[in-house]
XYZ file of C-alpha atoms in Angstrom:
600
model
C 48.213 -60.276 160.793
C 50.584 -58.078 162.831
C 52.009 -54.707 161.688
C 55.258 -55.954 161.113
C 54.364 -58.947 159.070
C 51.689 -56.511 156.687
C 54.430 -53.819 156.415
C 57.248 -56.352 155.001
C 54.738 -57.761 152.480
C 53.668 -54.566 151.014
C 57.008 -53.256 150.610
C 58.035 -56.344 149.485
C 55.666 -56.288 146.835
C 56.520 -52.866 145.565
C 60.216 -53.641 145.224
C 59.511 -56.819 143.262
C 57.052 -54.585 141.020
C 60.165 -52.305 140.556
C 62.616 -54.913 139.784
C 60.453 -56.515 137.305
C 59.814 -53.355 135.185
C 63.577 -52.878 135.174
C 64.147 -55.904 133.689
C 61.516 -55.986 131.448
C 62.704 -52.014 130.689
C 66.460 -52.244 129.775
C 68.161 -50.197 128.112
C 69.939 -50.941 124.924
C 71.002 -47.825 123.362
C 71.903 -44.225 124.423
C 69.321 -42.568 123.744
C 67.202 -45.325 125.640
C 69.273 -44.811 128.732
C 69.362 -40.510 128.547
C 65.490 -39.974 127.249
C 64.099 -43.428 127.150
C 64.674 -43.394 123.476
C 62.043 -40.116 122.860
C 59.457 -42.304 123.323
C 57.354 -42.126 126.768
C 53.234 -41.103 126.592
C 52.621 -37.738 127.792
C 50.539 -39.017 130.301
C 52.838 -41.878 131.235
C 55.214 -38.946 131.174
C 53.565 -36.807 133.300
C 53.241 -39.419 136.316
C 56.900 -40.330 136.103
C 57.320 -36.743 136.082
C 55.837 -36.007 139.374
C 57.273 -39.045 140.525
C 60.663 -37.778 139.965
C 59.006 -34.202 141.464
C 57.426 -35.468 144.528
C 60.409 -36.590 146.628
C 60.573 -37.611 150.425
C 60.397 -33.420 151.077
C 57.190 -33.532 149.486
C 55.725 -36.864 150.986
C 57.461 -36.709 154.330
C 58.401 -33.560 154.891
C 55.861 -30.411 153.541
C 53.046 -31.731 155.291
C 55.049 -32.004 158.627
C 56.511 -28.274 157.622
C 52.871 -26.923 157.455
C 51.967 -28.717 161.061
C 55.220 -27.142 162.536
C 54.706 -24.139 161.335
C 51.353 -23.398 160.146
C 50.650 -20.387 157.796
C 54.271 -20.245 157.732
C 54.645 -23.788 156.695
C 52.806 -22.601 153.427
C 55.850 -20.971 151.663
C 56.961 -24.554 150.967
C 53.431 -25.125 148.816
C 53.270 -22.224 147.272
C 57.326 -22.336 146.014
C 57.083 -25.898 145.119
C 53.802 -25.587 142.968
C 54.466 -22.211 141.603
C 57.844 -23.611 140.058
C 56.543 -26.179 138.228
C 54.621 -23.880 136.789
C 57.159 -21.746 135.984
C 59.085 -24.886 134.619
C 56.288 -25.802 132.321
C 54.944 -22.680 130.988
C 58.597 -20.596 130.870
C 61.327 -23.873 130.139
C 60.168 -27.726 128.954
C 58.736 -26.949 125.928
C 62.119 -24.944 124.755
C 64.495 -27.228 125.861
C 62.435 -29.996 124.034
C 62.767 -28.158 121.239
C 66.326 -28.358 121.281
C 66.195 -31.560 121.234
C 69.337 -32.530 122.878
C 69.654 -35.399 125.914
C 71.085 -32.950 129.152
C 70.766 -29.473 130.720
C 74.922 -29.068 130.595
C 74.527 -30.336 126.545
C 72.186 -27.036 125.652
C 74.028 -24.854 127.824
C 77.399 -26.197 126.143
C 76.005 -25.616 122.595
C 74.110 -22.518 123.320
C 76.665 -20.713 124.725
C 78.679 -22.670 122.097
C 81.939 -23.324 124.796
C 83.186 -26.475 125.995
C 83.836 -24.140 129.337
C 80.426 -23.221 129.499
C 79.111 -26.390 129.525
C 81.795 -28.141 132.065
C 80.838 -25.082 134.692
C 76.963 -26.381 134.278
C 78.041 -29.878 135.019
C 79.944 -28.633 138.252
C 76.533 -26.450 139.232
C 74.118 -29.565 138.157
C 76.663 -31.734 140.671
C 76.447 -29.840 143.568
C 72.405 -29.314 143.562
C 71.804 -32.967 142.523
C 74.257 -34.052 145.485
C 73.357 -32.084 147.628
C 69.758 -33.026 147.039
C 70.563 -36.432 147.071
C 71.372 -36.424 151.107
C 68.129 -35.879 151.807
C 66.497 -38.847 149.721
C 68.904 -41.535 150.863
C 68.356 -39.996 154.617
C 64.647 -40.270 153.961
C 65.300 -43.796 152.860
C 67.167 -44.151 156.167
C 64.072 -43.036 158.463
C 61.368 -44.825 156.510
C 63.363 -48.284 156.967
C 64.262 -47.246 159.903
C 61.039 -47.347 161.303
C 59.245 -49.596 159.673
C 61.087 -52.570 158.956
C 62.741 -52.134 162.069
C 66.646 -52.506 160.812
C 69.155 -49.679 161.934
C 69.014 -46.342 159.501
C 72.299 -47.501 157.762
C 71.285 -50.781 156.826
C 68.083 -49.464 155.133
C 70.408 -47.269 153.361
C 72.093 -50.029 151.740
C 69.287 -51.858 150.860
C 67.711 -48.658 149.101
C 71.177 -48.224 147.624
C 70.581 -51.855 146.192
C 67.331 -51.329 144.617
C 67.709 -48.276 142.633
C 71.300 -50.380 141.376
C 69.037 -52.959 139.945
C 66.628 -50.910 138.573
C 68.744 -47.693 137.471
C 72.000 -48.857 136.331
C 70.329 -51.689 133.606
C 67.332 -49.749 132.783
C 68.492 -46.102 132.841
C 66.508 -43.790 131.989
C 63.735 -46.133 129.875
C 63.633 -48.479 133.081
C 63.523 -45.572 135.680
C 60.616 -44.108 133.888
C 58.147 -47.084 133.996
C 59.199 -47.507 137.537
C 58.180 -44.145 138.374
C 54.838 -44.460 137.161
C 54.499 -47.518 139.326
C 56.054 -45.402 142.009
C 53.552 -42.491 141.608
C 50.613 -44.939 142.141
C 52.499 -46.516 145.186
C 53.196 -42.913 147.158
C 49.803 -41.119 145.556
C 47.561 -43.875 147.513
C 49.528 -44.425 150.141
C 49.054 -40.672 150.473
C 45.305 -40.091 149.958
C 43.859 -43.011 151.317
C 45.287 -42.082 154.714
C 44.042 -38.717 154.331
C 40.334 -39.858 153.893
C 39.844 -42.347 156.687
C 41.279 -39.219 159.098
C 39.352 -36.521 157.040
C 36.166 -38.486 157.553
C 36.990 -39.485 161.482
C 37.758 -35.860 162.216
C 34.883 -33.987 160.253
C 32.447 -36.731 158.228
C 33.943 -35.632 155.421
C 36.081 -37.968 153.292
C 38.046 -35.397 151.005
C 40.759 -34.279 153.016
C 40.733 -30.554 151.374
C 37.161 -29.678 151.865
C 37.670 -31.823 155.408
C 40.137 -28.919 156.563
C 37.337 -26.377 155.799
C 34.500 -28.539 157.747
C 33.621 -28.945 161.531
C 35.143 -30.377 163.882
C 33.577 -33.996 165.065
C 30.288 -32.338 164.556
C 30.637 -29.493 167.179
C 29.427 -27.080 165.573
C 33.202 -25.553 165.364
C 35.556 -25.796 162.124
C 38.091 -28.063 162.372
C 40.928 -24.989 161.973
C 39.267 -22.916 164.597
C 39.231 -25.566 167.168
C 43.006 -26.193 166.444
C 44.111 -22.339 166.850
C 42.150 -22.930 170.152
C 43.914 -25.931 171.476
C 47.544 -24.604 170.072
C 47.152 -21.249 171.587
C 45.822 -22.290 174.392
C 48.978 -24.590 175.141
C 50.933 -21.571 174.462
C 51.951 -22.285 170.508
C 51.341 -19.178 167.406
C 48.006 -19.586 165.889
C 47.817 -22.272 163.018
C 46.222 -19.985 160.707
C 47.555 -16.341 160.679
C 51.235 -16.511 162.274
C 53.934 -16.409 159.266
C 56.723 -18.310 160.344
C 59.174 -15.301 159.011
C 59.261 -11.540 157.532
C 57.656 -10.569 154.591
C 61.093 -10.132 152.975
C 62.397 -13.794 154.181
C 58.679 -14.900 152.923
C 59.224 -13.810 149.500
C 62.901 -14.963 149.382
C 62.169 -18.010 150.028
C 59.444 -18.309 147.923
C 61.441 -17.660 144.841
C 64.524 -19.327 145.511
C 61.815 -22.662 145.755
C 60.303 -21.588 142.338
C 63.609 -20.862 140.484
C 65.035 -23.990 142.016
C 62.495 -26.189 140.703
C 62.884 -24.848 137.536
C 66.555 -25.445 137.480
C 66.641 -28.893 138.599
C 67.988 -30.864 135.923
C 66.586 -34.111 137.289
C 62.645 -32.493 136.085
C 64.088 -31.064 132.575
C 65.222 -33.556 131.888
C 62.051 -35.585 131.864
C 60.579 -33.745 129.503
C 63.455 -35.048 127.018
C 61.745 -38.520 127.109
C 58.642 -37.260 124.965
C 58.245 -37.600 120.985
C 56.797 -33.884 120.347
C 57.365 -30.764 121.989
C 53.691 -30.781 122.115
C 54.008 -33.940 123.946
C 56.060 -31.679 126.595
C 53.287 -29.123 127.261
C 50.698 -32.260 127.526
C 53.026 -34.567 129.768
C 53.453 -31.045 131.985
C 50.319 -30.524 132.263
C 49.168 -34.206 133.364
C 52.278 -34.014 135.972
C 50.229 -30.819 137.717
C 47.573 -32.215 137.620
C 49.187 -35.004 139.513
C 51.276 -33.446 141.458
C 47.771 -31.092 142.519
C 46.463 -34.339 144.147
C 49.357 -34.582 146.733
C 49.822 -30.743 146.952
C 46.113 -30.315 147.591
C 45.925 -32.829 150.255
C 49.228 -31.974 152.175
C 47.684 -28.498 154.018
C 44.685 -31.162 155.437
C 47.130 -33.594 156.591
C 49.085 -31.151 158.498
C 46.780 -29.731 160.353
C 44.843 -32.788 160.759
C 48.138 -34.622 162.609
C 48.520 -31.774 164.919
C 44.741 -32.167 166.276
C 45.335 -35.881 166.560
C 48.957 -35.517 168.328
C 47.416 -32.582 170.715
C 43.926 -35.035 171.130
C 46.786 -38.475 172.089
C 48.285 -36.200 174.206
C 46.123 -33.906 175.967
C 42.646 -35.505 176.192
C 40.658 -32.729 176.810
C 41.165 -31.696 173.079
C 37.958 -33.598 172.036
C 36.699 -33.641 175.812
C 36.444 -30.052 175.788
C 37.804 -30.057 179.396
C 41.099 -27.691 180.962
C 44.504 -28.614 178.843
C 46.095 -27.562 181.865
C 43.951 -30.192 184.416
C 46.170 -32.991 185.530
C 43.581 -36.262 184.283
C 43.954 -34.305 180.930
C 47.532 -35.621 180.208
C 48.232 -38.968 179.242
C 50.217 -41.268 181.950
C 53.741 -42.027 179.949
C 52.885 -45.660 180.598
C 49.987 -45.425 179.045
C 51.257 -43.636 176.028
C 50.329 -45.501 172.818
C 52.675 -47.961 171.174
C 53.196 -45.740 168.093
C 55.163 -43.191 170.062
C 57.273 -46.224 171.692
C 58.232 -46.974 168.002
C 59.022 -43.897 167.259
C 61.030 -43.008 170.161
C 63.252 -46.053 169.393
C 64.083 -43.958 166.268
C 64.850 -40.795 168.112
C 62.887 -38.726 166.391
C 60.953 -38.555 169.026
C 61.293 -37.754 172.470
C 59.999 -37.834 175.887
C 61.566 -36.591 179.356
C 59.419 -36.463 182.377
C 60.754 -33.035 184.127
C 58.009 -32.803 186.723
C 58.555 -36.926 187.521
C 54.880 -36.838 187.954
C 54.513 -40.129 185.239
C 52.743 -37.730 183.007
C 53.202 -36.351 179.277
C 52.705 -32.486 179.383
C 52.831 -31.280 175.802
C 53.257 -27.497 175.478
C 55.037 -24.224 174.387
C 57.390 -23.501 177.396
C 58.974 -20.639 175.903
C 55.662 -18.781 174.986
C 55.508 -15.255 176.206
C 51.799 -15.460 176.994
C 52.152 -14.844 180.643
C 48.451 -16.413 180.998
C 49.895 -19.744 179.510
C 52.555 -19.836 182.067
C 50.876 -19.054 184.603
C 48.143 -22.171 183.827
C 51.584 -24.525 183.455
C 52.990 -22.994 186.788
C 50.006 -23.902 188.516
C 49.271 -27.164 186.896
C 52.803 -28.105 188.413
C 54.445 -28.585 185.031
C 58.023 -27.873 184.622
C 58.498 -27.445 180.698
C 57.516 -29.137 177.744
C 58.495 -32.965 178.049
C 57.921 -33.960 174.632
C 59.699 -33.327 171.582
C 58.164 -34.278 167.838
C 60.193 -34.179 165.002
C 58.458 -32.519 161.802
C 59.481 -35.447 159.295
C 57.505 -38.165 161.257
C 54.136 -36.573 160.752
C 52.884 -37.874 157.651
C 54.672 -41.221 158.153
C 52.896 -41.423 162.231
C 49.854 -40.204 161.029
C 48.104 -43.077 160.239
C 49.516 -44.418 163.739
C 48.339 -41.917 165.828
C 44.992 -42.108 164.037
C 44.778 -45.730 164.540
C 43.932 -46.517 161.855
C 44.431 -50.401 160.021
C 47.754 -51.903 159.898
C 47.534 -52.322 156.359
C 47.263 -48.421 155.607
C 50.043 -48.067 157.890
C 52.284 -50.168 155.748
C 50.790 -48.532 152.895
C 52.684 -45.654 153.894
C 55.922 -46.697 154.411
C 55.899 -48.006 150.724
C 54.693 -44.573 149.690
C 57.520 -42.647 151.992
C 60.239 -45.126 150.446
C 58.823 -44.714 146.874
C 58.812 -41.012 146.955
C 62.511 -40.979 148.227
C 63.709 -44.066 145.783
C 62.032 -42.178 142.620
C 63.385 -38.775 142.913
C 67.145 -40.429 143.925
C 66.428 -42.629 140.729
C 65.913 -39.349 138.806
C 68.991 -37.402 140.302
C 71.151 -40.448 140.058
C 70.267 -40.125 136.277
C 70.921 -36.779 136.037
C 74.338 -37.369 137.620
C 75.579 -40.277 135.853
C 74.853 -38.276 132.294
C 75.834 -35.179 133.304
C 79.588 -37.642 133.870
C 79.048 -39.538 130.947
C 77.328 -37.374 128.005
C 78.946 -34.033 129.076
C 82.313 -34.433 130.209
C 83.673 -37.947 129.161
C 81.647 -37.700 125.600
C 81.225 -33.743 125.108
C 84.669 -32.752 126.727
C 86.748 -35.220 127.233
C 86.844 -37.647 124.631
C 84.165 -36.763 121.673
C 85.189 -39.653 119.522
C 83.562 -42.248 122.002
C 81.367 -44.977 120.573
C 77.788 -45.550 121.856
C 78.354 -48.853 123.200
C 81.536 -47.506 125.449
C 79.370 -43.908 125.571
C 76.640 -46.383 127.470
C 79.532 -48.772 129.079
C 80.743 -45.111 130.577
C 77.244 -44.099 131.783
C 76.305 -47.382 133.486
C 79.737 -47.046 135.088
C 78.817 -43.326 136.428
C 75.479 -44.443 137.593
C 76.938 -47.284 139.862
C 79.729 -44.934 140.964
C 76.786 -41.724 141.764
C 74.813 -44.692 144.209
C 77.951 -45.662 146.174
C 78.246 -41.858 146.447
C 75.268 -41.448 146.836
C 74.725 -44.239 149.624
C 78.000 -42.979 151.500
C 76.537 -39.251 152.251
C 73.201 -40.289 153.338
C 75.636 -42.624 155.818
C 77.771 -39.401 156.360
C 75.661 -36.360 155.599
C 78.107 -33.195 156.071
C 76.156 -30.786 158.127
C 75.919 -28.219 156.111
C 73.102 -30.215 153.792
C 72.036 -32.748 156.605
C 68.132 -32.879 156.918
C 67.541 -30.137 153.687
C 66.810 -29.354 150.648
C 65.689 -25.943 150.353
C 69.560 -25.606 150.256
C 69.928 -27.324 146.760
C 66.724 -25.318 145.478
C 68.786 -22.483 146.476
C 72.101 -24.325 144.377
C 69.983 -24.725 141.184
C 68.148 -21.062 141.534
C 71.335 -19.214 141.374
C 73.837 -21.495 139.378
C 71.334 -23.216 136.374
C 67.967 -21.435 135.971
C 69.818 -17.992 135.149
C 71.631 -19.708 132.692
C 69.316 -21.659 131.043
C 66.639 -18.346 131.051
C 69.151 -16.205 129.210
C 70.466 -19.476 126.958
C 66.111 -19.498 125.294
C 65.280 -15.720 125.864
C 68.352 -13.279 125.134
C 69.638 -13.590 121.765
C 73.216 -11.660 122.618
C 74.136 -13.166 125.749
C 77.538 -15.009 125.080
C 80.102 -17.255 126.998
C 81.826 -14.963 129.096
C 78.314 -13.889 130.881
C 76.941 -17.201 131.119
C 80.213 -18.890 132.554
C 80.589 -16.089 135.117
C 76.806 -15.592 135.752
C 77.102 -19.521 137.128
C 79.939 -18.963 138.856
C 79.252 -16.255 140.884
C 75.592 -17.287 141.562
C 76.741 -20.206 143.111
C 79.863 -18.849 145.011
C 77.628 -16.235 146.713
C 74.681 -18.757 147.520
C 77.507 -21.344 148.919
C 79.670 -18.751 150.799
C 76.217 -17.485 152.953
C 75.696 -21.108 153.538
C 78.981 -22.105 154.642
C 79.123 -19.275 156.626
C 76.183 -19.845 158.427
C 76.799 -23.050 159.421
C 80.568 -22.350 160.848
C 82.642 -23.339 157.776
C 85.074 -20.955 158.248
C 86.391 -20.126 161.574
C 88.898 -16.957 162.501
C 92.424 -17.836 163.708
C 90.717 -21.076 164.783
C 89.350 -19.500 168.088
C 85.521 -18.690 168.471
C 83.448 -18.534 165.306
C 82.963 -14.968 163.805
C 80.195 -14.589 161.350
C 81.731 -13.652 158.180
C 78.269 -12.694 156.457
C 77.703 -10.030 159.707
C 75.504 -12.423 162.268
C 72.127 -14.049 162.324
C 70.950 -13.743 158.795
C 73.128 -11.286 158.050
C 72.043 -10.304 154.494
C 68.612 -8.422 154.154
C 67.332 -10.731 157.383
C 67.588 -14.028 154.672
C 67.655 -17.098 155.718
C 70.445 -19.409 154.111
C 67.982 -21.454 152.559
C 66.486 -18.470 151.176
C 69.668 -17.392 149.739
C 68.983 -18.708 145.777
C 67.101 -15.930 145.122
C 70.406 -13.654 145.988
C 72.280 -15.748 144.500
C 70.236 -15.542 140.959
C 70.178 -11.661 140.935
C 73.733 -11.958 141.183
C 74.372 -14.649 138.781
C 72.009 -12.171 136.094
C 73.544 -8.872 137.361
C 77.359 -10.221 136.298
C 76.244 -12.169 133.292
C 75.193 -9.500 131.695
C 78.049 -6.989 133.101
C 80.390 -9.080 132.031
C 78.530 -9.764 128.634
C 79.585 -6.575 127.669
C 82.931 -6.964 127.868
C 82.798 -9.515 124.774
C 81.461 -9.537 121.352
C 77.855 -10.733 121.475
C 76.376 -14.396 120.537
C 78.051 -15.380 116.916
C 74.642 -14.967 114.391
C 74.162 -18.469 113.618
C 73.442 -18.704 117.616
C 71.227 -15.905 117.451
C 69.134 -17.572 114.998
C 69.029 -20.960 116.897
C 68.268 -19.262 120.222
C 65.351 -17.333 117.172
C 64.342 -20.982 116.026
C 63.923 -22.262 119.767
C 60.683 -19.586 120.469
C 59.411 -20.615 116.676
C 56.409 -23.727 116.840
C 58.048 -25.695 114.951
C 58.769 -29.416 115.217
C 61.117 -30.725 118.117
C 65.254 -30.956 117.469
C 64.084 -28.645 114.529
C 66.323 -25.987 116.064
C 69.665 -28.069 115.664
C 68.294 -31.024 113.526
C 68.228 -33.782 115.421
């Protein structure tokens, strides 16, 4: 059975699965559509959690991160994993506890202002937006390639899908579909990883593969890659950071703050009975979320041997990179970088017109390197590889069965589909609960409370659906950038709401504000927003990086100093928390039941 014909059937099949747990998961009450009526097994929980977690940036993108960049690549792991931790250990079990249905709801009532909790929707907006680009552009690329339709029309039929199973089931049906999407994207993510593990080492677990040798030479699989990269002129795989120790360590932390500000994760661990069902559902999502995270370094580095090896046959010949029989003839290139040429992600221009594919770092400074090209009669690196195509060509490039191959597109489309589920949710309630129920009308009955939410939800797709058509170009392609959003707008916020007793409105309202003007001035900047008496751009944040060397997807952690420096600055200039919310934010840190705090 060809490709094609495989590919349609298994994603066919995992649609259908997710349509039919919507429908057998609707939602008939509020509390069913914001927390799945408090009712989800911790362990059901957890999957759905990293579900929601793992998005197209973790299945598409980190592993293709780490192959681009190498060591570098690694501040992506360690910020993603670290704030989940963070998130379990420091937030879930508190918010739980508080037993309300949103993050804007316990901001609202902590910092007991109608204000406070509008500014939280605006902040929860913008990340979950923002963050939303990149899943229905992810949808995009994964259709795109592998059902062979134009990127827009996969869009819409994404868009479709998460309609059907979103709007009817909210968040009861989008929960049981996670944990069917977390088995699609978790296999179609491992199994992958073994076949290549054992082809490139004998060993058929991917993270003890990456430490083993290399086809049985004798040499470890990551030595023989820093050999063919630097060879070909790239930084070593395993010891060049990709930026400064200060940029390093931003970035980090804006990752780790920003997944603990996400409202799409909190909000997850709203669904459970007990807040000791929190701590257990958090710990079974690490643990699942381990299994991908764990894997992703291996599958990095092991899609950069097997792209050098198509590429540059002497890589498992042993023979000169630089020898002319070494290079593949471009009419011989394989049919999996045809396909993905079509897409234009990836790209191939023969400078030298010599019919040959000459794949190397033409902008090295290793004079030794250059010389080699120079003499080898190359004229510049004629192929271009774009880092998101990695994990979805590896399988490809590996040759390995067509039915792993459409394994992976399912698991590339259920990644992006589950986390745009989960935003989408977060969205629609933050509309519905928060401002139309907790602002603008309180009086509202559940049934036209749920009417309103279903009615958000469709309205949040079609937006949605409309920037991953248009994405502005400020968020195109990220989203470090609404890590950053959440870091310095939310997690502040929601840290002083459970751990400082005093902290009142007037800090919290302008801690969010000015966390997220500063992270989203840098950014605009950055990327030309604002021009100067329209003639040529001027930097207004002072050049390249401007601030302290950070990157603007670094920014968050900026943006969070700030947002603490003026909450509690401004704090000062009002009378502290009213008692009775000092003894609430008191009743949160207490073990005591869940919704004890506020009695519900």
């Amino acid at each position: 059975m060809d490709l094609q014909t495989v590919t349609y059937l298994i994603v066919g099949a995992s649609f259908a699965l997710y349509i039919g747990i919507a429908i057998w998961a609707r939602a008939g009450s509020t509390g069913e559509f914001y927390v799945a009526g408090r009712g989800v097994n911790p362990v059901m929980n957890g999957a759905a959690t990293a579900a929601d977690w793992m998005s197209a940036a973790s299945f598409i993108s980190m592993a293709g991160l780490i192959s681009g960049f190498g060591y570098g690549g690694t501040v992506f792991l360690m910020g993603w994993t670290g704030g989940y931790v963070l998130l379990a250990m420091l937030l879930a079990p508190y918010l739980r506890k508080f037993g309300k249905f949103t993050v804007p709801e316990f901001i609202g009532d902590r910092f007991y202002s109608p204000t406070a909790r509008t500014v939280a929707v605006i902040c929860l907006l913008v990340a979950s937006i923002t963050y939303i680009i990149g899943q229905m552009t992810g949808v995009g690329i994964a259709f795109a390639r592998f059902l062979e339709v134009d990127k827009d029309t996969g869009i819409y039929v994404g868009m479709a899908i998460v309609f059907t199973y979103a709007v009817f089931g909210g968040m009861k049906g989008i929960t049981y579909t996670q944990v069917a999407q977390y088995c699609v994207l978790i296999l179609a993510y491992t199994i992958p990883a073994i076949f290549i593990s054992l082809n490139l080492t004998g060993n058929p677990l991917p993270q003890l593969g990456l430490g083993s040798d290399f086809a049985g030479s004798g040499v470890s699989l990551l030595a023989k890659l820093d050999q063919v990269v630097t060879d070909l002129g790239f930084s070593q795989y395993t010891t060049s950071p990709r930026l400064s120790m200060l940029n390093t360590f931003s970035y980090t932390v804006s990752l780790m703050i920003g997944t603990a500000g996400l409202p799409h994760v909190i909000v997850r661990f709203f669904t459970v009975p007990k807040v000791a069902d929190a701590r257990r559902s958090a710990g079974w999502a690490l643990f699942f979320i381990a299994i991908l995270y764990t894997t992703a370094p291996a599958v990095g580095a092991m899609a950069k041997l097997n792209l050098h090896a198509t590429v540059n046959t002497a890589v498992k010949g042993g023979g000169d990179l630089y020898a002319t029989e070494s290079s593949i003839l471009a009419s011989e290139r394989p049919d999996w970088m045809k396909r993905w040429e079509a897409t234009g992600l990836l790209k191939f221009t023969d400078k030298n017109g010599d019919g040959r594919i000459q794949y190397y770092n033409d902008k090295t400074k290793n004079e030794a390197v250059l010389a080699k090209a120079n003499a080898a009669g190359w004229k510049g690196n004629e192929l271009s590889v774009n880092n998101d195509i990695i994990v979805l060509a590896n399988p490809e490039i590996a040759m390995l069965p067509n039915w792993v191959i459409a394994l992976v597109a399912a698991g590339g489309l259920a990644a992006a589909l589950s986390t745009a589920a989960g935003l989408l949710m977060a969205i629609a309630s933050a509309i519905s609960h928060d401002l139309i129920k907790g602002v603008i009308n309180p009086e509202i009955d559940e049934k036209s409370e749920l009417l309103a939410g279903k009615i958000a939800m469709a309205v949040a797709i079609f937006v949605a659906g409309y920037l991953g058509l248009n994405p502005p170009g400020f968020a195109a392609g990220t989203v470090a950038l609404a890590f950053g959003i959440a870091a310095s707008s939310l997690f502040p916020a929601i840290m002083l709401g459970i751990f400082s007793k005093t902290m009142n409105t007037r800090g919290a309202v302008w801690g969010m504000i000015a966390g997220l003007a500063v992270t989203l001035f840098y950014v605009f900047a950055h990327k030309g927003i604002f021009f100067i008496k329209g003639t040529e751009f001027v930097h207004m944040v002072g050049g390249e990086n401007g601030w302290f060397g950070i990157e603007p997807n670094a920014i968050g952690t900026l943006g969070a100093i700030v947002n603490f420096v003026v909450a509690f600055l401004v704090a000062k200039t009002a009378a502290p928390a009213p008692q009775h919310i000092q003894d609430l934010v008191e009743s949160i840190r207490v073990p005591k039941g869940a919704g004890a705090a506020t009695g519900h």
